[in-house]
Short mmCIF file of C-alpha atoms and ligand atoms in Angstrom, two decimals:
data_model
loop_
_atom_site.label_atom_id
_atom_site.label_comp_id
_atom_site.label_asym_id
_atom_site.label_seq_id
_atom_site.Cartn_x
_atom_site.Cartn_y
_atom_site.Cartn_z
CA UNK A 1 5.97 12.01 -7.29
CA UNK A 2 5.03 15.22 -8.17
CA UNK A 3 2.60 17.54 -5.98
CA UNK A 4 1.91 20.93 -7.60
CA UNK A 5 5.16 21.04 -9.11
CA UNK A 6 7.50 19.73 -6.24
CA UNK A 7 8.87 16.19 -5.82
CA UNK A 8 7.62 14.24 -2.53
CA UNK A 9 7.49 11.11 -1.14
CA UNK A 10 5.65 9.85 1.70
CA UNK A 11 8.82 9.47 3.93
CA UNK A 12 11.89 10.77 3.91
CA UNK A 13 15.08 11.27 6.14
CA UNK A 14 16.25 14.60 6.09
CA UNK A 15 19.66 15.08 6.38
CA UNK A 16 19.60 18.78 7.68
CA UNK A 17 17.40 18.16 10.84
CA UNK A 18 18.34 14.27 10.66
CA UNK A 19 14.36 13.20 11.65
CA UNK A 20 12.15 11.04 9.34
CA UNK A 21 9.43 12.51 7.83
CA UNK A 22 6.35 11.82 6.47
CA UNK A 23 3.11 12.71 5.08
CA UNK A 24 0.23 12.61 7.27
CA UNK A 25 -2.55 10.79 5.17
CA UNK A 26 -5.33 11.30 7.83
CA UNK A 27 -5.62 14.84 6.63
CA UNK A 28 -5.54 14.40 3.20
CA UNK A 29 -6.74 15.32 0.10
CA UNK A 30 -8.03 18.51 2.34
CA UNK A 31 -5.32 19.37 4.63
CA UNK A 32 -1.35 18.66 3.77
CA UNK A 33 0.84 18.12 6.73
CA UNK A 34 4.42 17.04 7.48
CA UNK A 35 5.62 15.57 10.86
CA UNK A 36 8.68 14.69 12.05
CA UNK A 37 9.00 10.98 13.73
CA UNK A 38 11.71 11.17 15.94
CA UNK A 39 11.53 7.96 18.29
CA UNK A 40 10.68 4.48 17.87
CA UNK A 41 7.28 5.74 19.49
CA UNK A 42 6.57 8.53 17.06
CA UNK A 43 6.77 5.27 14.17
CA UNK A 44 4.70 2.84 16.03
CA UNK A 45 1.55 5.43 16.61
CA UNK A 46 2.25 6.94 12.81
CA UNK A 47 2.42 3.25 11.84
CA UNK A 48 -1.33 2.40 13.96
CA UNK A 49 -2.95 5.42 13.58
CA UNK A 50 -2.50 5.61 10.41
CA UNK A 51 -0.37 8.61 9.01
CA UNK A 52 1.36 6.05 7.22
CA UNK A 53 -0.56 3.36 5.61
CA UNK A 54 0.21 0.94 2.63
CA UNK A 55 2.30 -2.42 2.45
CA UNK A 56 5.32 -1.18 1.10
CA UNK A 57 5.13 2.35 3.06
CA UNK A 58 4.37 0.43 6.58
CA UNK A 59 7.83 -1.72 5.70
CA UNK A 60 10.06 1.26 4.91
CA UNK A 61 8.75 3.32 8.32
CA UNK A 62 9.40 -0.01 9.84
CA UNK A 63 12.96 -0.19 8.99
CA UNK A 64 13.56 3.92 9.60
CA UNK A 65 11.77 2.68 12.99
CA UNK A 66 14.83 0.61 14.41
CA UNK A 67 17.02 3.41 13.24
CA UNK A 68 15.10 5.72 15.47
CA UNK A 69 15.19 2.67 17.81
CA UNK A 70 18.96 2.64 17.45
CA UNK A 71 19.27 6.29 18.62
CA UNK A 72 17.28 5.59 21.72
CA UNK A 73 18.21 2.29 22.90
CA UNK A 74 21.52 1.66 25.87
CA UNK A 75 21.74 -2.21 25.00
CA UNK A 76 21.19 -4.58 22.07
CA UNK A 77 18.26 -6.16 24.29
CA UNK A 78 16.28 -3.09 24.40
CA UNK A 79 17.06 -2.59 20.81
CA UNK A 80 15.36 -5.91 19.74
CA UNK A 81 12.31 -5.57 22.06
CA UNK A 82 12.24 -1.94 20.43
CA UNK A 83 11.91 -3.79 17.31
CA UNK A 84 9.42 -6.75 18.25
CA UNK A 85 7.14 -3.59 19.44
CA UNK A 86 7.59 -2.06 16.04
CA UNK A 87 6.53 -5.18 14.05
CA UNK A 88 3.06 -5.47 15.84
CA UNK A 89 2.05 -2.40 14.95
CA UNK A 90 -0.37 -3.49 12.49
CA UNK A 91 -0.81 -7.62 11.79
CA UNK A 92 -1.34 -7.71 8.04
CA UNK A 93 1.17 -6.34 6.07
CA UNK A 94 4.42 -8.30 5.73
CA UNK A 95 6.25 -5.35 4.33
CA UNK A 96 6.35 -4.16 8.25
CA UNK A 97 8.16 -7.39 9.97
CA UNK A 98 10.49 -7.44 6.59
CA UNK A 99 11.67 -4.05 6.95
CA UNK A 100 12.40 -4.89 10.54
CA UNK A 101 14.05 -7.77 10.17
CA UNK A 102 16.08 -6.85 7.20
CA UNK A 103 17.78 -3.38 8.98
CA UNK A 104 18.03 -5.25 12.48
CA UNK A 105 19.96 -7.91 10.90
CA UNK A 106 22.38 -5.61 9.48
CA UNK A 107 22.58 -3.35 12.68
CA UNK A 108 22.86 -6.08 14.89
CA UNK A 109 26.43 -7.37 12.69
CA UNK A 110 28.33 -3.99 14.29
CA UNK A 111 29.96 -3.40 16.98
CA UNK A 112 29.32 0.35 18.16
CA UNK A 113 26.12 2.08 18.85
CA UNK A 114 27.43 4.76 16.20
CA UNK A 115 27.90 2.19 13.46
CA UNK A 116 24.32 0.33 14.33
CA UNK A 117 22.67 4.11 14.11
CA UNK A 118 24.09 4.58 10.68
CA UNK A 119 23.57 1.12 9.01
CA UNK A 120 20.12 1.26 10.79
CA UNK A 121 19.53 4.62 8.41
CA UNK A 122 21.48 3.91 5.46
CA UNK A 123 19.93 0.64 5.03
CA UNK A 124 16.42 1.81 5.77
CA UNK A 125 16.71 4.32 3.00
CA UNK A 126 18.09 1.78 0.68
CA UNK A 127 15.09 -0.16 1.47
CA UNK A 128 12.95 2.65 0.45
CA UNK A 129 15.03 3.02 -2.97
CA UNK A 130 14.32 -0.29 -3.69
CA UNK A 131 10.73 -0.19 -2.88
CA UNK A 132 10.58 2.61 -5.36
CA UNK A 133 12.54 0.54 -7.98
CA UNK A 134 10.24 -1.83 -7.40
CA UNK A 135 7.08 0.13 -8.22
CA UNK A 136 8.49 1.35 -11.34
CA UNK A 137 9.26 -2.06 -12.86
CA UNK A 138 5.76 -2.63 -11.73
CA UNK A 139 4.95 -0.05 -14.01
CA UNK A 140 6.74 -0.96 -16.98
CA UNK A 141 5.50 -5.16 -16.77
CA UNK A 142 2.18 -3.93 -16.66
CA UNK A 143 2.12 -1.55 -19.45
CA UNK A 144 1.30 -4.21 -22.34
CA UNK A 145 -1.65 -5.24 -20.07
CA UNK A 146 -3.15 -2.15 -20.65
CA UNK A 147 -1.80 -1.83 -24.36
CA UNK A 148 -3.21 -5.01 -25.36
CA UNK A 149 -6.50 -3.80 -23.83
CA UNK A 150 -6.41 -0.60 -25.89
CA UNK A 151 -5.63 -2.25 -29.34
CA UNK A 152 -8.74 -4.48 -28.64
CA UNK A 153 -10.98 -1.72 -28.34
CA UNK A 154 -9.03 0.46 -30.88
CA UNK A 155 -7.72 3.19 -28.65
CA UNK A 156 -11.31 3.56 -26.85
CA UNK A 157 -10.70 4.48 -23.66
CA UNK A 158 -9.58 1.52 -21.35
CA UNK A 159 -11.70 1.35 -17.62
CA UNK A 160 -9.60 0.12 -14.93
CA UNK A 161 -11.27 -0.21 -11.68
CA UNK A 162 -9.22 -0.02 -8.62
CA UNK A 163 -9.92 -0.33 -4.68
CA UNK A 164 -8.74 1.15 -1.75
CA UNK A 165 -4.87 3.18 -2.62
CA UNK A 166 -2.29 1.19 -3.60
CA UNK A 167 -0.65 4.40 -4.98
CA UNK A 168 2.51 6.34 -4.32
CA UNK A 169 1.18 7.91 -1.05
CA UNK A 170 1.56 3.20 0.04
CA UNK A 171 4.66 2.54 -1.98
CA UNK A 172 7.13 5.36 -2.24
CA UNK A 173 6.92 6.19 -5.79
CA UNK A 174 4.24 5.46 -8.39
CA UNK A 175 2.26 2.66 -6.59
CA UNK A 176 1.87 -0.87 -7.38
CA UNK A 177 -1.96 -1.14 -8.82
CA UNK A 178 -1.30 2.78 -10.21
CA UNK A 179 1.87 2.42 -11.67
CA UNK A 180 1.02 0.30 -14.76
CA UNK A 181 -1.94 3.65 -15.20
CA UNK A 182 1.16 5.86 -14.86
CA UNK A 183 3.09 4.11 -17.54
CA UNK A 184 -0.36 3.79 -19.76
CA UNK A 185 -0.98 7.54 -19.41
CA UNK A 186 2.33 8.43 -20.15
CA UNK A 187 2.47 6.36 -22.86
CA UNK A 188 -0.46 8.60 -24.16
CA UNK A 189 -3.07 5.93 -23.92
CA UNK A 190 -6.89 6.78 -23.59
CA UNK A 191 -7.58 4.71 -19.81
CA UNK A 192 -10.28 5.87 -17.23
CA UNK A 193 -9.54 4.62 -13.67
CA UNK A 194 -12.87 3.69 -11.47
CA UNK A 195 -12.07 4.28 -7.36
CA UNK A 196 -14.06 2.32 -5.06
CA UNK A 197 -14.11 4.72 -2.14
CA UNK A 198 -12.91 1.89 0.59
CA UNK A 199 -14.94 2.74 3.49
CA UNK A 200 -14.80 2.99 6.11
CA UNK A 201 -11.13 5.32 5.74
CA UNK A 202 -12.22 5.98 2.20
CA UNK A 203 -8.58 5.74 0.89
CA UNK A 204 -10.05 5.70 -3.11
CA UNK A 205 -11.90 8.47 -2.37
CA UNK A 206 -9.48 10.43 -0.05
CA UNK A 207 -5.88 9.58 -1.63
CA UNK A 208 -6.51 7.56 -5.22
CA UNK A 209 -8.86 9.85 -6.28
CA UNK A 210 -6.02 12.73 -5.11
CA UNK A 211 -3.35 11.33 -6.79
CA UNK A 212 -4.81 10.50 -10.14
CA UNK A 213 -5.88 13.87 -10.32
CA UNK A 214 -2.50 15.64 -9.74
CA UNK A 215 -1.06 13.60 -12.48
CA UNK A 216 -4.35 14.25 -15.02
CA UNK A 217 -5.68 11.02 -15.21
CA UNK A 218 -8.99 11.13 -15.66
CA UNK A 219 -10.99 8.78 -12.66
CA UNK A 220 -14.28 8.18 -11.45
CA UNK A 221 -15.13 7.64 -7.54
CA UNK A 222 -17.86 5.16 -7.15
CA UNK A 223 -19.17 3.74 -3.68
CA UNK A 224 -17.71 0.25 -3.01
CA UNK A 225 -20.75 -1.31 -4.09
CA UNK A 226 -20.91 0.10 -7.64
CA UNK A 227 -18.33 -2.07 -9.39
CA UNK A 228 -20.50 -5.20 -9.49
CA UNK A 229 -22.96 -2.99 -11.23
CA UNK A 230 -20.19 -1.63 -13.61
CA UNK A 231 -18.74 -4.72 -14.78
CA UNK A 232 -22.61 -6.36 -15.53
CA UNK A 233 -22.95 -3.50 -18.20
CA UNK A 234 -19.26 -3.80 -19.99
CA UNK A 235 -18.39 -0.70 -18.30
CA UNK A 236 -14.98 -1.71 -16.43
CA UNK A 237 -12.13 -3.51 -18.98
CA UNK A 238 -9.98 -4.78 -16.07
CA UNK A 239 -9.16 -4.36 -11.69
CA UNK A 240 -6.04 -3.86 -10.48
CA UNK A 241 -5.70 -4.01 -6.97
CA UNK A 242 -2.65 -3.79 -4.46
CA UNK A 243 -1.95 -5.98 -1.81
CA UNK A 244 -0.73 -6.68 1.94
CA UNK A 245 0.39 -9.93 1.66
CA UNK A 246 0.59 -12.67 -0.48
CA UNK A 247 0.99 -16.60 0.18
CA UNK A 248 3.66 -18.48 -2.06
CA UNK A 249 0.28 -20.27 -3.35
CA UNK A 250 -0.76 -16.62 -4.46
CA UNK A 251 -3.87 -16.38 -2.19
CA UNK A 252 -3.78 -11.77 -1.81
CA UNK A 253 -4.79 -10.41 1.57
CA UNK A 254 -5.80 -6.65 0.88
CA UNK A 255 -8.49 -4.07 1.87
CA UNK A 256 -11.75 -5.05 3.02
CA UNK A 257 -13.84 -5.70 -0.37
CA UNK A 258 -11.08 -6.67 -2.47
CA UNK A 259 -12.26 -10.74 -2.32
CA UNK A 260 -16.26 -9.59 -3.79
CA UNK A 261 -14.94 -7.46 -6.39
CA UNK A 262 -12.30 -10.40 -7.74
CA UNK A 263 -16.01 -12.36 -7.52
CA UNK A 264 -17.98 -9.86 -9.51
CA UNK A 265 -14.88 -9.79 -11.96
CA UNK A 266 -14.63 -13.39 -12.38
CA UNK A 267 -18.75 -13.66 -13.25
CA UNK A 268 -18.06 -11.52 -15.92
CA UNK A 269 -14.58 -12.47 -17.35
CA UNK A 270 -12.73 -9.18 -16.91
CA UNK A 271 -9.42 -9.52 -15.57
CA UNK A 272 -8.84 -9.62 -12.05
CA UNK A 273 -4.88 -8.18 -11.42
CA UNK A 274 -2.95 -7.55 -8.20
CA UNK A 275 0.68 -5.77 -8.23
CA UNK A 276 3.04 -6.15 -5.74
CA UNK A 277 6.58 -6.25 -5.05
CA UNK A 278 8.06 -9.22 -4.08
CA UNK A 279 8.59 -7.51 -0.10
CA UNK A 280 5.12 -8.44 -0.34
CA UNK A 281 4.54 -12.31 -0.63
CA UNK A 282 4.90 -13.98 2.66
CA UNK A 283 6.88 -16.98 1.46
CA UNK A 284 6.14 -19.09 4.63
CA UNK A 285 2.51 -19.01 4.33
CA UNK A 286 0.08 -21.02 1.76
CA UNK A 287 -3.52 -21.08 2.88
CA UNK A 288 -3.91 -17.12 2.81
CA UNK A 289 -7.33 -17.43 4.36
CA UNK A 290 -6.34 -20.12 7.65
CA UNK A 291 -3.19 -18.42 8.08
CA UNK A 292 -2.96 -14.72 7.21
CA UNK A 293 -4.07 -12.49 10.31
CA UNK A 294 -6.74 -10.02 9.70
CA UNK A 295 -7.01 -6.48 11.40
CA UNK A 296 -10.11 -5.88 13.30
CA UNK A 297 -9.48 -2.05 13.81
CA UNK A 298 -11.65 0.54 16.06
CA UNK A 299 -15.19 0.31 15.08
CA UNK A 300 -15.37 3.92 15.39
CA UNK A 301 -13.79 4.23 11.90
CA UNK A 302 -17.17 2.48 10.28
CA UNK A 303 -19.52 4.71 12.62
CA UNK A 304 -17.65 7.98 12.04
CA UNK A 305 -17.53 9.46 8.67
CA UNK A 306 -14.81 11.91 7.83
CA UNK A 307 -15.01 14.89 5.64
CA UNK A 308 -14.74 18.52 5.03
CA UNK A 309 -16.73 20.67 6.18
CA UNK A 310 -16.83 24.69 6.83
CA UNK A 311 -13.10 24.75 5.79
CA UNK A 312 -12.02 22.03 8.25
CA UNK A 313 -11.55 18.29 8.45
CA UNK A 314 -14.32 16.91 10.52
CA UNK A 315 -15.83 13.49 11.86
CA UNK A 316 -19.89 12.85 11.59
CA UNK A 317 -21.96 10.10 13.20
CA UNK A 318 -23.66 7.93 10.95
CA UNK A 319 -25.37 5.05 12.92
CA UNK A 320 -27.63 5.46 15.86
CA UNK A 321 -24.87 5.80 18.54
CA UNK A 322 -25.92 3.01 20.73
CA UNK A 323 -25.21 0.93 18.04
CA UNK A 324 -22.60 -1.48 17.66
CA UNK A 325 -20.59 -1.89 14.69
CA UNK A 326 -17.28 -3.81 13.41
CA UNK A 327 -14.17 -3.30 11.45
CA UNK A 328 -12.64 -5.56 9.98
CA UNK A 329 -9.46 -4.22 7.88
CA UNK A 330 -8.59 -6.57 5.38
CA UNK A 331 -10.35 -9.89 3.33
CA UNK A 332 -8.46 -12.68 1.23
CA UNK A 333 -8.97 -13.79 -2.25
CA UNK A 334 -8.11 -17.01 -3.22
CA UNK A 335 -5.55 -17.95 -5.61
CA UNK A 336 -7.96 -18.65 -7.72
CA UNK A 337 -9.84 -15.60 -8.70
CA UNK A 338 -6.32 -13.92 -9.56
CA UNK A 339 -5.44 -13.89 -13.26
CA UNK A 340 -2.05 -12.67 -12.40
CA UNK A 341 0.28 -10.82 -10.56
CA UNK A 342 2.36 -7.64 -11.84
CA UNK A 343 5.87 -7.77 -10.06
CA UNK A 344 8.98 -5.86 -10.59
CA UNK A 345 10.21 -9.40 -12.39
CA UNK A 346 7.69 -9.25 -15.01
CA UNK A 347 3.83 -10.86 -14.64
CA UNK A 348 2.84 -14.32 -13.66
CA UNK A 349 -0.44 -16.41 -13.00
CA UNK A 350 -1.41 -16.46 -9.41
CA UNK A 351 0.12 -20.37 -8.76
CA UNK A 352 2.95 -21.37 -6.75
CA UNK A 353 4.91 -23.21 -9.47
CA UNK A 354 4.41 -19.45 -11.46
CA UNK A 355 5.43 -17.64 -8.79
CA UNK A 356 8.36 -19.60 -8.07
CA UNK A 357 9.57 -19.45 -11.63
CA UNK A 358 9.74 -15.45 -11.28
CA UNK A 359 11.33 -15.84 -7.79
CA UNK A 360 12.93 -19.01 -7.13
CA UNK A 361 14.80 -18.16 -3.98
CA UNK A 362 11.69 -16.77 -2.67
CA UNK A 363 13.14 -13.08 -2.59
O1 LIG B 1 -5.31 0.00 5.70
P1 LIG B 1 -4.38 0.45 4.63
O2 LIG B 1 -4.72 1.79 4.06
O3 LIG B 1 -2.92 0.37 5.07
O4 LIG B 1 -4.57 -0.61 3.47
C1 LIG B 1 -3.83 -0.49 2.30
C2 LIG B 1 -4.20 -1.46 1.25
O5 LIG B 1 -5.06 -2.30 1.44
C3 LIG B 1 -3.44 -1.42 -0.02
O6 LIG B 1 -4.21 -1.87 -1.09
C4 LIG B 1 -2.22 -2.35 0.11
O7 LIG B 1 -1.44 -1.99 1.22
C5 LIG B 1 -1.38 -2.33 -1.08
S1 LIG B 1 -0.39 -0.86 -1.12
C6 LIG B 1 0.60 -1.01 -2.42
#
């Protein structure tokens, strides 16, 4: 996407100093940096500290991982344990084991330690072509969503409310939950996006809210707890929300606060959406909330407060500091608060027998 004028993604290979590089998101909307991940090290901390954050992101520095894996690695044996360290990163998000799995496999058909370093990077960038593919089909099945919306209320503006980023800075290029706004804008519709903040990282606040604005679209950052509020009063038309991972029986693990906003939205009929790619649904998994694990991350994120202050990034206490508090990263809600998922095969209501019909191979 663009960023005052100049295409960038969130990772990249570049060819002239053959690293990886990426965006770090820690600093952002105030401070942008690029840095160069160079070993399968560099990807794991970028991956857990979060430079890099986002399903589809996390899966694509994943699979540039085991190339930078490949360089380092003397035997096969050190490659895969390289690899099983690289997929525990962070729990949640398929995307990460996928884009593991997928490259090793190929890397792990050749013979010479040159040919596994080049598949490992050729098919890690593929991966993050497709990814972007992806997002962009995204885009163009949710469109009449968003049109049908708009010729209800004759062109008023349509409110989507979103939560946490699920926007190019996660995906690549355009987002998942942003894309169909992308296609809606740029189709010259009237919409108004609503960004929960997501504390305690405050990625609506920090990168939504940063990205909406660089492409014009007009947005609105509200505290987490606002959106209940919102909907009561007709204010918010429909949510669309990203995810980490997805059962086959469409139960959607994403950020913390997802699962009461899909309840406020189903106790007042708006419609509840969540776009993903397909690298998203875990198809060996049913009961999202039994089975999918959850990140409990450092509960210094929820006591510490980030901002900007006196022209640099700084951290602020908030809670006595003797007090304890905890983090956990990521809720599920059930199948049944969904009304559908936006994929790059088209949409379909969050049911296995749906979901199957769009993707009957499971892939
Ligand atoms: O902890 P994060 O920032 O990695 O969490 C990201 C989300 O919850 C996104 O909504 C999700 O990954 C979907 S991104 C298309």
């Amino acid at each position: 996407m663009k960023v005052d004028g100049k295409n960038i993604r969130p990772i990249w290979f570049d060819t002239e100093s053959q690293v990886v590089r990426i965006i770090d998101q820690r600093l952002l909307p105030h401070e942008f940096v690029i840095t160069d991940l160079k070993t399968a090290d560099d990807a794991i901390m970028a991956i857990k500290e979060m430079y890099v954050r986002g399903a589809p992101l996390i899966g694509v520095t994943g699979a540039y991982g085991v190339y930078l894996a490949a360089l380092h690695s003397e035997t096969e044996d050190k490659l895969i344990a390289e690899c099983r360290r690289i997929k525990a990163a962070r729990p949640t998000a398929v995307n990460l084991a996928w884009g593991v799995d997928k490259v090793l496999s190929e890397v792990l058909k050749k013979e010479t330690f040159a040919e596994k370093i080049e598949t490992a990077r050729d098919r890690a960038s593929e991966i993050a072509e497709f990814e972007a593919e992806n997002c962009r089909k995204i885009g163009e099945h949710g469109l009449p969503l968003i049109q049908e919306i708009s010729r209800r209320k004759n062109g008023k503006t349509v409110n989507i409310l979103t939560h946490c980023n699920a926007g190019w800075l996660a995906c690549i290029e355009y987002g998942t939950a942003t894309a169909p706004m992308y296609a809606a804008y740029n189709k010259g519709i009237d919409i108004h996006v609503w960004v929960d903040e997501t504390r305690p990282l405050n990625q609506g606040a920090r990168l939504t809210a940063w990205e909406l604005g660089k492409h014009g679209i007009e947005h609105t950052v509200i505290t987490d707890n606002a959106g209940g509020h919102l909907m009561q009063h007709g204010m918010v038309d429909m949510v669309i929300v990203g995810t980490d991972r997805t059962t086959a029986a469409g139960d959607v693990a994403n950020k913390i606060g997802t699962y009461l906003k899909a309840l406020a939205a189903k106790d007042n009929n708006i419609p509840f959406y969540v776009a993903l790619p397909s690298t998203t649904f875990d198809w060996t998994l049913k009961d999202g909330l039994r089975d999918i694990p959850i990140e409990e991350r450092n509960p210094d994120e929820v006591r510490y407060v980030q901002g900007f202050d006196k022209g640099s990034v700084r951290n602020v206490l908030v809670p006595p500091k003797e007090s304890p508090a905890a983090n956990y990263a990521f809720d599920v809600t059930p199948a049944r608060l969904v009304t559908g998922f936006i994929t790059e095969r088209g949409v379909c209501r969050a049911n296995e027998q749906d979901i199957r019909r769009l993707f009957p191979s499971g892939s």
